[in-house]
Structures are given as C-alpha cells and as structure tokens.
CSV table of N, CA and C in Angstrom, one decimal:
chain,number,residue,atom,x,y,z
A,1,MET,N,-17.1,-6.5,13.3
A,1,MET,CA,-16.6,-6.7,11.9
A,1,MET,C,-17.8,-6.9,11.0
A,2,SER,N,-17.7,-6.4,9.8
A,2,SER,CA,-18.8,-6.6,8.8
A,2,SER,C,-18.8,-8.0,8.3
A,3,GLU,N,-20.0,-8.4,7.9
A,3,GLU,CA,-20.2,-9.6,7.2
A,3,GLU,C,-20.0,-9.4,5.7
A,4,GLN,N,-19.9,-8.2,5.2
A,4,GLN,CA,-19.7,-7.9,3.8
A,4,GLN,C,-18.3,-8.1,3.4
A,5,PRO,N,-18.1,-8.8,2.3
A,5,PRO,CA,-16.6,-8.9,1.9
A,5,PRO,C,-16.1,-7.6,1.4
A,6,PHE,N,-14.8,-7.4,1.5
A,6,PHE,CA,-14.2,-6.2,1.1
A,6,PHE,C,-14.4,-6.0,-0.4
A,7,VAL,N,-14.2,-7.0,-1.2
A,7,VAL,CA,-14.5,-7.0,-2.7
A,7,VAL,C,-15.4,-8.2,-3.0
A,8,PRO,N,-16.3,-8.1,-4.0
A,8,PRO,CA,-17.1,-9.2,-4.3
A,8,PRO,C,-16.4,-10.4,-4.7
A,9,ASP,N,-16.9,-11.6,-4.5
A,9,ASP,CA,-16.3,-12.9,-4.8
A,9,ASP,C,-15.9,-13.0,-6.3
A,10,ASN,N,-16.7,-12.4,-7.2
A,10,ASN,CA,-16.4,-12.5,-8.6
A,10,ASN,C,-15.5,-11.4,-9.1
A,11,PHE,N,-15.0,-10.5,-8.3
A,11,PHE,CA,-14.1,-9.5,-8.7
A,11,PHE,C,-12.7,-10.0,-8.9
A,12,VAL,N,-12.1,-9.8,-10.0
A,12,VAL,CA,-10.7,-10.3,-10.3
A,12,VAL,C,-9.8,-9.2,-9.8
A,13,VAL,N,-9.1,-9.5,-8.8
A,13,VAL,CA,-8.2,-8.5,-8.2
A,13,VAL,C,-7.0,-8.3,-9.1
A,14,PRO,N,-6.7,-7.1,-9.5
A,14,PRO,CA,-5.5,-6.8,-10.4
A,14,PRO,C,-4.2,-7.2,-9.7
A,15,LEU,N,-3.4,-7.9,-10.4
A,15,LEU,CA,-2.0,-8.3,-9.9
A,15,LEU,C,-0.9,-7.3,-10.3
A,16,SER,N,-1.3,-6.3,-11.1
A,16,SER,CA,-0.3,-5.3,-11.5
A,16,SER,C,-0.9,-4.0,-12.0
A,17,LEU,N,-0.1,-3.0,-12.0
A,17,LEU,CA,-0.5,-1.8,-12.6
A,17,LEU,C,0.8,-1.2,-13.1
A,18,ALA,N,0.9,-0.9,-14.4
A,18,ALA,CA,2.1,-0.2,-15.0
A,18,ALA,C,1.8,1.2,-15.3
A,19,ALA,N,2.7,2.1,-15.0
A,19,ALA,CA,2.6,3.5,-15.3
A,19,ALA,C,4.0,4.0,-15.8
A,20,ASP,N,4.0,5.2,-16.2
A,20,ASP,CA,5.3,5.8,-16.6
A,20,ASP,C,6.2,6.0,-15.5
A,21,GLY,N,7.3,5.2,-15.4
A,21,GLY,CA,8.3,5.3,-14.3
A,21,GLY,C,8.1,4.4,-13.1
A,22,PHE,N,7.0,3.7,-13.0
A,22,PHE,CA,6.8,2.8,-11.9
A,22,PHE,C,5.7,1.8,-12.3
A,23,ARG,N,5.7,0.7,-11.5
A,23,ARG,CA,4.7,-0.3,-11.6
A,23,ARG,C,4.4,-0.9,-10.2
A,24,LEU,N,3.2,-1.5,-10.1
A,24,LEU,CA,2.8,-2.0,-8.8
A,24,LEU,C,2.7,-3.5,-9.0
A,25,GLU,N,3.0,-4.3,-7.9
A,25,GLU,CA,2.8,-5.7,-7.9
A,25,GLU,C,2.5,-6.0,-6.4
A,26,PRO,N,1.8,-7.1,-6.1
A,26,PRO,CA,1.4,-7.4,-4.8
A,26,PRO,C,2.7,-7.6,-3.9
A,27,LEU,N,2.7,-6.9,-2.7
A,27,LEU,CA,3.8,-7.0,-1.8
A,27,LEU,C,3.8,-8.3,-1.1
A,28,GLY,N,5.0,-8.9,-1.0
A,28,GLY,CA,5.1,-10.2,-0.4
A,28,GLY,C,6.5,-10.4,0.3
A,29,PRO,N,6.7,-11.5,0.9
A,29,PRO,CA,7.9,-11.8,1.6
A,29,PRO,C,9.2,-11.7,0.7
A,30,GLN,N,9.0,-11.9,-0.6
A,30,GLN,CA,10.1,-11.8,-1.6
A,30,GLN,C,10.7,-10.4,-1.7
A,31,HIS,N,9.9,-9.4,-1.2
A,31,HIS,CA,10.4,-8.0,-1.2
A,31,HIS,C,11.0,-7.6,0.1
A,32,ASN,N,11.2,-8.5,1.0
A,32,ASN,CA,11.6,-8.1,2.4
A,32,ASN,C,12.8,-7.2,2.4
A,33,ASP,N,13.9,-7.7,1.9
A,33,ASP,CA,15.2,-6.9,2.0
A,33,ASP,C,15.0,-5.5,1.4
A,34,ALA,N,14.5,-5.5,0.2
A,34,ALA,CA,14.3,-4.2,-0.6
A,34,ALA,C,13.3,-3.3,0.1
A,35,ASP,N,12.2,-3.9,0.5
A,35,ASP,CA,11.2,-3.1,1.2
A,35,ASP,C,11.7,-2.4,2.5
A,36,HIS,N,12.3,-3.3,3.3
A,36,HIS,CA,12.9,-2.8,4.5
A,36,HIS,C,13.9,-1.7,4.3
A,37,ALA,N,14.8,-1.9,3.4
A,37,ALA,CA,15.8,-0.8,3.1
A,37,ALA,C,15.1,0.5,2.6
A,38,ALA,N,14.1,0.3,1.8
A,38,ALA,CA,13.4,1.5,1.2
A,38,ALA,C,12.7,2.3,2.3
A,39,TRP,N,11.9,1.7,3.2
A,39,TRP,CA,11.2,2.5,4.2
A,39,TRP,C,12.2,2.9,5.3
A,40,MET,N,13.1,2.1,5.7
A,40,MET,CA,14.1,2.4,6.7
A,40,MET,C,14.9,3.7,6.4
A,41,SER,N,15.1,3.9,5.1
A,41,SER,CA,15.9,5.0,4.6
A,41,SER,C,15.0,6.3,4.6
A,42,SER,N,13.7,6.2,4.8
A,42,SER,CA,12.8,7.3,4.6
A,42,SER,C,11.8,7.4,5.7
A,43,ILE,N,12.1,7.1,6.9
A,43,ILE,CA,11.1,7.1,8.0
A,43,ILE,C,10.5,8.5,8.2
A,44,GLU,N,11.3,9.5,8.3
A,44,GLU,CA,10.8,10.9,8.5
A,44,GLU,C,9.9,11.3,7.3
A,45,HIS,N,10.3,11.0,6.1
A,45,HIS,CA,9.6,11.4,4.9
A,45,HIS,C,8.2,10.6,4.9
A,46,ILE,N,8.2,9.3,5.2
A,46,ILE,CA,7.0,8.6,5.3
A,46,ILE,C,6.0,9.1,6.3
A,47,ARG,N,6.6,9.3,7.5
A,47,ARG,CA,5.8,9.8,8.7
A,47,ARG,C,5.2,11.2,8.3
A,48,ALA,N,5.8,11.9,7.4
A,48,ALA,CA,5.2,13.2,7.0
A,48,ALA,C,4.2,13.1,5.9
A,49,THR,N,4.0,11.9,5.4
A,49,THR,CA,3.1,11.7,4.3
A,49,THR,C,1.7,11.4,4.9
A,50,PRO,N,0.6,12.1,4.4
A,50,PRO,CA,-0.7,11.9,5.0
A,50,PRO,C,-1.1,10.5,5.1
A,51,GLY,N,-1.6,10.1,6.3
A,51,GLY,CA,-2.1,8.8,6.6
A,51,GLY,C,-1.2,7.9,7.3
A,52,PHE,N,0.0,8.3,7.6
A,52,PHE,CA,1.0,7.5,8.2
A,52,PHE,C,1.3,7.9,9.6
A,53,TYR,N,1.5,9.1,9.9
A,53,TYR,CA,1.9,9.5,11.3
A,53,TYR,C,0.8,9.2,12.2
A,54,GLU,N,-0.5,9.4,11.8
A,54,GLU,CA,-1.6,9.1,12.7
A,54,GLU,C,-1.7,7.6,13.1
A,55,ARG,N,-1.2,6.8,12.3
A,55,ARG,CA,-1.2,5.3,12.5
A,55,ARG,C,0.1,4.8,13.2
A,56,GLY,N,1.0,5.8,13.4
A,56,GLY,CA,2.3,5.4,14.1
A,56,GLY,C,3.2,4.6,13.3
A,57,TRP,N,3.1,4.7,11.9
A,57,TRP,CA,4.0,3.9,11.1
A,57,TRP,C,4.6,4.8,10.1
A,58,PRO,N,5.9,4.6,9.9
A,58,PRO,CA,6.7,3.6,10.5
A,58,PRO,C,7.1,4.0,11.9
A,59,PRO,N,7.5,3.0,12.7
A,59,PRO,CA,8.0,3.4,14.0
A,59,PRO,C,9.3,4.2,13.9
A,60,PRO,N,9.4,5.2,14.7
A,60,PRO,CA,10.6,6.1,14.6
A,60,PRO,C,11.9,5.3,14.6
A,61,ALA,N,12.0,4.2,15.4
A,61,ALA,CA,13.2,3.4,15.5
A,61,ALA,C,13.3,2.3,14.5
A,62,GLY,N,12.3,2.2,13.7
A,62,GLY,CA,12.3,1.2,12.6
A,62,GLY,C,11.9,-0.2,13.1
A,63,LEU,N,12.1,-1.2,12.3
A,63,LEU,CA,11.8,-2.6,12.7
A,63,LEU,C,13.0,-3.4,12.2
A,64,SER,N,13.1,-4.5,12.8
A,64,SER,CA,14.2,-5.5,12.3
A,64,SER,C,13.7,-6.1,11.1
A,65,LEU,N,14.6,-6.7,10.3
A,65,LEU,CA,14.3,-7.4,9.1
A,65,LEU,C,13.3,-8.5,9.4
A,66,ALA,N,13.4,-9.2,10.5
A,66,ALA,CA,12.5,-10.3,10.8
A,66,ALA,C,11.1,-9.7,11.1
A,67,GLU,N,11.0,-8.6,11.8
A,67,GLU,CA,9.7,-7.9,12.1
A,67,GLU,C,9.1,-7.5,10.8
A,68,ASN,N,9.9,-6.9,9.9
A,68,ASN,CA,9.4,-6.5,8.6
A,68,ASN,C,8.8,-7.7,7.8
A,69,LEU,N,9.5,-8.8,7.9
A,69,LEU,CA,9.1,-10.0,7.2
A,69,LEU,C,7.7,-10.5,7.7
A,70,ARG,N,7.5,-10.4,9.0
A,70,ARG,CA,6.2,-10.8,9.6
A,70,ARG,C,5.1,-9.8,9.0
A,71,ASP,N,5.4,-8.6,8.9
A,71,ASP,CA,4.5,-7.6,8.4
A,71,ASP,C,4.2,-7.9,6.9
A,72,LEU,N,5.2,-8.2,6.1
A,72,LEU,CA,4.9,-8.5,4.7
A,72,LEU,C,4.1,-9.8,4.5
A,73,LYS,N,4.4,-10.8,5.4
A,73,LYS,CA,3.6,-12.0,5.4
A,73,LYS,C,2.1,-11.7,5.7
A,74,ARG,N,1.9,-10.8,6.7
A,74,ARG,CA,0.5,-10.4,7.0
A,74,ARG,C,-0.2,-9.8,5.8
A,75,HIS,N,0.5,-8.8,5.2
A,75,HIS,CA,0.0,-8.2,4.0
A,75,HIS,C,-0.4,-9.2,2.9
A,76,ALA,N,0.5,-10.1,2.7
A,76,ALA,CA,0.3,-11.1,1.6
A,76,ALA,C,-0.9,-12.0,2.0
A,77,ASN,N,-1.0,-12.3,3.2
A,77,ASN,CA,-2.2,-13.1,3.7
A,77,ASN,C,-3.5,-12.3,3.5
A,78,ASP,N,-3.5,-11.1,3.8
A,78,ASP,CA,-4.6,-10.2,3.6
A,78,ASP,C,-5.0,-10.2,2.1
A,79,PHE,N,-4.0,-10.1,1.3
A,79,PHE,CA,-4.2,-10.1,-0.2
A,79,PHE,C,-4.9,-11.4,-0.6
A,80,GLU,N,-4.3,-12.5,-0.1
A,80,GLU,CA,-4.8,-13.8,-0.5
A,80,GLU,C,-6.3,-14.0,0.0
A,81,LYS,N,-6.6,-13.5,1.2
A,81,LYS,CA,-7.9,-13.6,1.7
A,81,LYS,C,-8.9,-12.5,1.2
A,82,ARG,N,-8.3,-11.6,0.4
A,82,ARG,CA,-9.1,-10.5,-0.2
A,82,ARG,C,-9.6,-9.6,0.9
A,83,ALA,N,-8.9,-9.5,2.0
A,83,ALA,CA,-9.3,-8.6,3.1
A,83,ALA,C,-8.6,-7.2,3.0
A,84,GLY,N,-7.6,-7.1,2.2
A,84,GLY,CA,-6.9,-5.8,2.0
A,84,GLY,C,-5.8,-6.1,0.9
A,85,PHE,N,-5.4,-5.0,0.3
A,85,PHE,CA,-4.5,-5.2,-0.8
A,85,PHE,C,-3.3,-4.2,-0.7
A,86,THR,N,-2.1,-4.8,-0.6
A,86,THR,CA,-0.9,-4.0,-0.5
A,86,THR,C,0.0,-4.3,-1.7
A,87,TYR,N,0.4,-3.2,-2.3
A,87,TYR,CA,1.2,-3.4,-3.5
A,87,TYR,C,2.5,-2.7,-3.3
A,88,THR,N,3.6,-3.3,-3.7
A,88,THR,CA,4.9,-2.6,-3.7
A,88,THR,C,5.0,-1.8,-5.0
A,89,VAL,N,5.6,-0.7,-4.9
A,89,VAL,CA,5.9,0.2,-6.0
A,89,VAL,C,7.3,0.0,-6.4
A,90,LEU,N,7.5,-0.4,-7.7
A,90,LEU,CA,8.8,-0.6,-8.2
A,90,LEU,C,9.1,0.4,-9.3
A,91,ASN,N,10.4,0.8,-9.4
A,91,ASN,CA,10.8,1.6,-10.5
A,91,ASN,C,11.0,0.8,-11.8
A,92,ASP,N,11.5,1.4,-12.9
A,92,ASP,CA,11.6,0.7,-14.1
A,92,ASP,C,12.7,-0.4,-14.1
A,93,VAL,N,13.6,-0.3,-13.1
A,93,VAL,CA,14.6,-1.3,-13.0
A,93,VAL,C,14.4,-2.3,-11.9
A,94,GLY,N,13.2,-2.3,-11.3
A,94,GLY,CA,12.7,-3.2,-10.3
A,94,GLY,C,13.1,-2.9,-8.9
A,95,GLU,N,13.6,-1.7,-8.6
A,95,GLU,CA,13.9,-1.3,-7.2
A,95,GLU,C,12.6,-0.9,-6.5
A,96,VAL,N,12.5,-1.3,-5.2
A,96,VAL,CA,11.3,-0.9,-4.4
A,96,VAL,C,11.5,0.6,-4.1
A,97,ILE,N,10.4,1.3,-4.5
A,97,ILE,CA,10.5,2.8,-4.2
A,97,ILE,C,9.3,3.2,-3.3
A,98,GLY,N,8.4,2.3,-3.0
A,98,GLY,CA,7.2,2.7,-2.2
A,98,GLY,C,6.2,1.5,-2.0
A,99,CYS,N,5.1,1.9,-1.5
A,99,CYS,CA,4.0,1.0,-1.2
A,99,CYS,C,2.7,1.7,-1.4
A,100,VAL,N,1.6,0.9,-1.7
A,100,VAL,CA,0.2,1.4,-1.8
A,100,VAL,C,-0.6,0.4,-0.9
A,101,TYR,N,-1.4,0.9,0.0
A,101,TYR,CA,-2.2,0.1,0.9
A,101,TYR,C,-3.7,0.4,0.5
A,102,ILE,N,-4.5,-0.7,0.3
A,102,ILE,CA,-5.9,-0.5,0.0
A,102,ILE,C,-6.6,-1.4,1.0
A,103,TYR,N,-7.3,-0.8,1.9
A,103,TYR,CA,-8.0,-1.5,3.0
A,103,TYR,C,-9.3,-0.9,3.4
A,104,PRO,N,-10.2,-1.7,3.9
A,104,PRO,CA,-11.5,-1.1,4.4
A,104,PRO,C,-11.2,-0.1,5.5
A,105,SER,N,-11.9,0.9,5.6
A,105,SER,CA,-11.8,1.9,6.7
A,105,SER,C,-12.0,1.3,8.0
A,106,ARG,N,-11.3,1.7,9.0
A,106,ARG,CA,-11.5,1.2,10.4
A,106,ARG,C,-12.7,1.8,11.0
A,107,SER,N,-13.1,3.0,10.5
A,107,SER,CA,-14.2,3.7,11.1
A,107,SER,C,-15.6,3.6,10.3
A,108,ASP,N,-15.5,3.2,9.0
A,108,ASP,CA,-16.7,3.2,8.2
A,108,ASP,C,-16.6,2.1,7.1
A,109,GLU,N,-17.2,1.0,7.3
A,109,GLU,CA,-17.1,-0.2,6.4
A,109,GLU,C,-17.5,0.1,5.0
A,110,ARG,N,-18.2,1.2,4.7
A,110,ARG,CA,-18.6,1.6,3.4
A,110,ARG,C,-17.5,2.3,2.6
A,111,VAL,N,-16.4,2.7,3.3
A,111,VAL,CA,-15.3,3.5,2.8
A,111,VAL,C,-14.0,2.6,2.7
A,112,THR,N,-13.3,2.9,1.6
A,112,THR,CA,-12.0,2.3,1.4
A,112,THR,C,-11.0,3.3,1.6
A,113,ASP,N,-10.0,3.0,2.5
A,113,ASP,CA,-8.9,3.8,2.9
A,113,ASP,C,-7.7,3.4,2.0
A,114,VAL,N,-7.1,4.4,1.4
A,114,VAL,CA,-5.9,4.1,0.6
A,114,VAL,C,-4.8,5.0,1.1
A,115,ARG,N,-3.6,4.5,1.3
A,115,ARG,CA,-2.4,5.2,1.6
A,115,ARG,C,-1.3,4.8,0.7
A,116,SER,N,-0.3,5.7,0.5
A,116,SER,CA,0.8,5.3,-0.3
A,116,SER,C,2.0,6.1,0.2
A,117,TRP,N,3.2,5.6,0.1
A,117,TRP,CA,4.4,6.3,0.4
A,117,TRP,C,5.4,5.9,-0.7
A,118,VAL,N,6.4,6.8,-0.8
A,118,VAL,CA,7.6,6.6,-1.7
A,118,VAL,C,8.8,7.0,-0.9
A,119,ARG,N,9.9,6.4,-1.3
A,119,ARG,CA,11.2,6.8,-0.6
A,119,ARG,C,11.5,8.2,-0.7
A,120,ALA,N,12.2,8.8,0.3
A,120,ALA,CA,12.5,10.2,0.3
A,120,ALA,C,13.2,10.6,-1.0
A,121,ASP,N,14.1,9.8,-1.5
A,121,ASP,CA,14.8,10.2,-2.7
A,121,ASP,C,14.1,10.0,-4.0
A,122,ARG,N,12.8,9.6,-3.8
A,122,ARG,CA,11.9,9.5,-5.0
A,122,ARG,C,10.6,10.3,-4.8
A,123,GLY,N,10.7,11.3,-4.0
A,123,GLY,CA,9.5,12.2,-3.7
A,123,GLY,C,8.8,12.7,-4.9
A,124,GLU,N,9.5,12.8,-6.0
A,124,GLU,CA,8.8,13.3,-7.2
A,124,GLU,C,7.8,12.3,-7.8
A,125,VAL,N,7.8,11.1,-7.3
A,125,VAL,CA,6.9,10.1,-7.7
A,125,VAL,C,5.5,10.2,-7.0
A,126,ASP,N,5.5,10.8,-5.8
A,126,ASP,CA,4.3,10.9,-5.0
A,126,ASP,C,3.1,11.4,-5.8
A,127,GLY,N,3.2,12.5,-6.5
A,127,GLY,CA,2.1,13.0,-7.3
A,127,GLY,C,1.6,12.1,-8.4
A,128,PRO,N,2.5,11.7,-9.3
A,128,PRO,CA,2.1,10.7,-10.3
A,128,PRO,C,1.5,9.4,-9.8
A,129,LEU,N,2.1,8.9,-8.7
A,129,LEU,CA,1.6,7.7,-8.1
A,129,LEU,C,0.2,7.9,-7.6
A,130,HIS,N,-0.1,9.0,-6.9
A,130,HIS,CA,-1.4,9.3,-6.3
A,130,HIS,C,-2.4,9.4,-7.5
A,131,LYS,N,-2.1,10.2,-8.5
A,131,LYS,CA,-3.0,10.4,-9.6
A,131,LYS,C,-3.3,9.1,-10.3
A,132,THR,N,-2.3,8.3,-10.6
A,132,THR,CA,-2.5,7.0,-11.3
A,132,THR,C,-3.3,6.0,-10.5
A,133,VAL,N,-3.0,5.9,-9.2
A,133,VAL,CA,-3.7,4.9,-8.3
A,133,VAL,C,-5.2,5.4,-8.2
A,134,ALA,N,-5.4,6.7,-7.9
A,134,ALA,CA,-6.8,7.2,-7.8
A,134,ALA,C,-7.6,6.9,-9.0
A,135,ALA,N,-7.0,7.1,-10.2
A,135,ALA,CA,-7.8,6.8,-11.4
A,135,ALA,C,-8.0,5.3,-11.6
A,136,TRP,N,-7.0,4.5,-11.3
A,136,TRP,CA,-7.2,3.0,-11.3
A,136,TRP,C,-8.3,2.5,-10.4
A,137,LEU,N,-8.3,3.1,-9.2
A,137,LEU,CA,-9.3,2.7,-8.2
A,137,LEU,C,-10.7,3.0,-8.7
A,138,ALA,N,-10.8,4.2,-9.3
A,138,ALA,CA,-12.1,4.7,-9.8
A,138,ALA,C,-12.6,3.9,-11.0
A,139,SER,N,-11.6,3.4,-11.9
A,139,SER,CA,-12.0,2.8,-13.1
A,139,SER,C,-12.1,1.2,-13.0
A,140,ASP,N,-11.2,0.6,-12.2
A,140,ASP,CA,-11.1,-0.8,-12.3
A,140,ASP,C,-11.5,-1.6,-11.0
A,141,TRP,N,-11.8,-0.8,-9.9
A,141,TRP,CA,-12.1,-1.5,-8.7
A,141,TRP,C,-13.6,-1.2,-8.3
A,142,PRO,N,-14.2,-2.1,-7.5
A,142,PRO,CA,-15.6,-2.0,-7.2
A,142,PRO,C,-16.0,-1.2,-5.9
A,143,PHE,N,-15.2,-0.2,-5.6
A,143,PHE,CA,-15.4,0.6,-4.4
A,143,PHE,C,-16.3,1.8,-4.7
A,144,GLY,N,-17.1,2.1,-3.7
A,144,GLY,CA,-18.0,3.2,-3.7
A,144,GLY,C,-17.2,4.5,-3.3
A,145,GLU,N,-16.9,4.6,-2.0
A,145,GLU,CA,-16.2,5.8,-1.6
A,145,GLU,C,-14.8,5.4,-1.2
A,146,VAL,N,-13.8,6.2,-1.8
A,146,VAL,CA,-12.4,5.9,-1.6
A,146,VAL,C,-11.8,7.2,-0.9
A,147,ARG,N,-11.1,7.0,0.2
A,147,ARG,CA,-10.4,8.1,0.8
A,147,ARG,C,-8.9,7.9,0.6
A,148,TYR,N,-8.3,8.8,-0.2
A,148,TYR,CA,-6.9,8.7,-0.5
A,148,TYR,C,-6.3,10.1,-0.5
A,149,ARG,N,-5.6,10.4,0.6
A,149,ARG,CA,-5.0,11.7,0.8
A,149,ARG,C,-3.7,11.7,0.1
A,150,SER,N,-3.5,12.8,-0.5
A,150,SER,CA,-2.3,13.0,-1.3
A,150,SER,C,-1.1,13.5,-0.5
A,151,GLY,N,0.1,13.0,-0.8
A,151,GLY,CA,1.3,13.5,-0.1
A,151,GLY,C,2.0,14.5,-1.0
A,152,ALA,N,1.5,14.7,-2.2
A,152,ALA,CA,2.1,15.6,-3.2
A,152,ALA,C,1.6,17.0,-3.0
C-alpha cells in the first residue's frame, strides 16, 4: 500500500455536485433502504455497465439489507478517512438513482479509478452523469490520471 494519501490533506473534498436532473451527495447509511432498492432492481443493468462485472458487483443474487448497510458504512468510513469517495446519485425529488465511486486504482497508485451506475429505469442518465462527473473530476479534483469508462 502506498504511503501517498489519495488526496492532499489541504484538499477540500466536495460534499455535493448539482447538475440538470440529478445531484450527488456522499453515500452513507441513511441511504440504505433506497440504495438497496435501486441497485437490487437493476442488477443485470449494473453488471452490464463498464467496471462492474469484472469486480463481481453486484452479486447476481443481491445482498440483504443488513449486508448493504455494512457496505454503505464502509464507503462512509472511506470517505471520512479520505481513502475513497462514494456518492449517491439522486434525482430532482431525492430518489436514489445511482452511485459514483472514486477510488485509487488497485493496479496503479498514480491512477484514479471511477465507476458509476444508474438504475435500469434511468439509463438515459448514464451519459449526462458520465460527462458531468468527468468534467468535475478534471476541474475540481487533484487527480493526475483518471480512468472512467462510460456506460453510455
């Protein structure tokens, strides 16, 4: 494991991103029910999104609500420790429609890996989400190389 921090100590991690039709906020335990329902309804769609099938997520049989809560707590802990940043994607009325994951690459510490998914019934958001997040990472984050494969 690298001694280098994922982001510099003086970097102020954004707590939100607003765009036309969706917004991002840090994923946490408070999203458990809605997050679980969102991805459980879209397992095949998410597994077909670049960056997910290779990692075996989501599991084809899903997870229990308790298992999902553990996962959300882990993501929230990573966010707090600045080791990785997971954002829930909410529509204009506050429904969970997806997630964005920003983590150091497992294979190259100089690279930031980014993945995102949206619910199957909100597939039209894939392209705008990817475009908005890619621009945000380039303009507001301190990363050199970002790998973010599009599902659109």
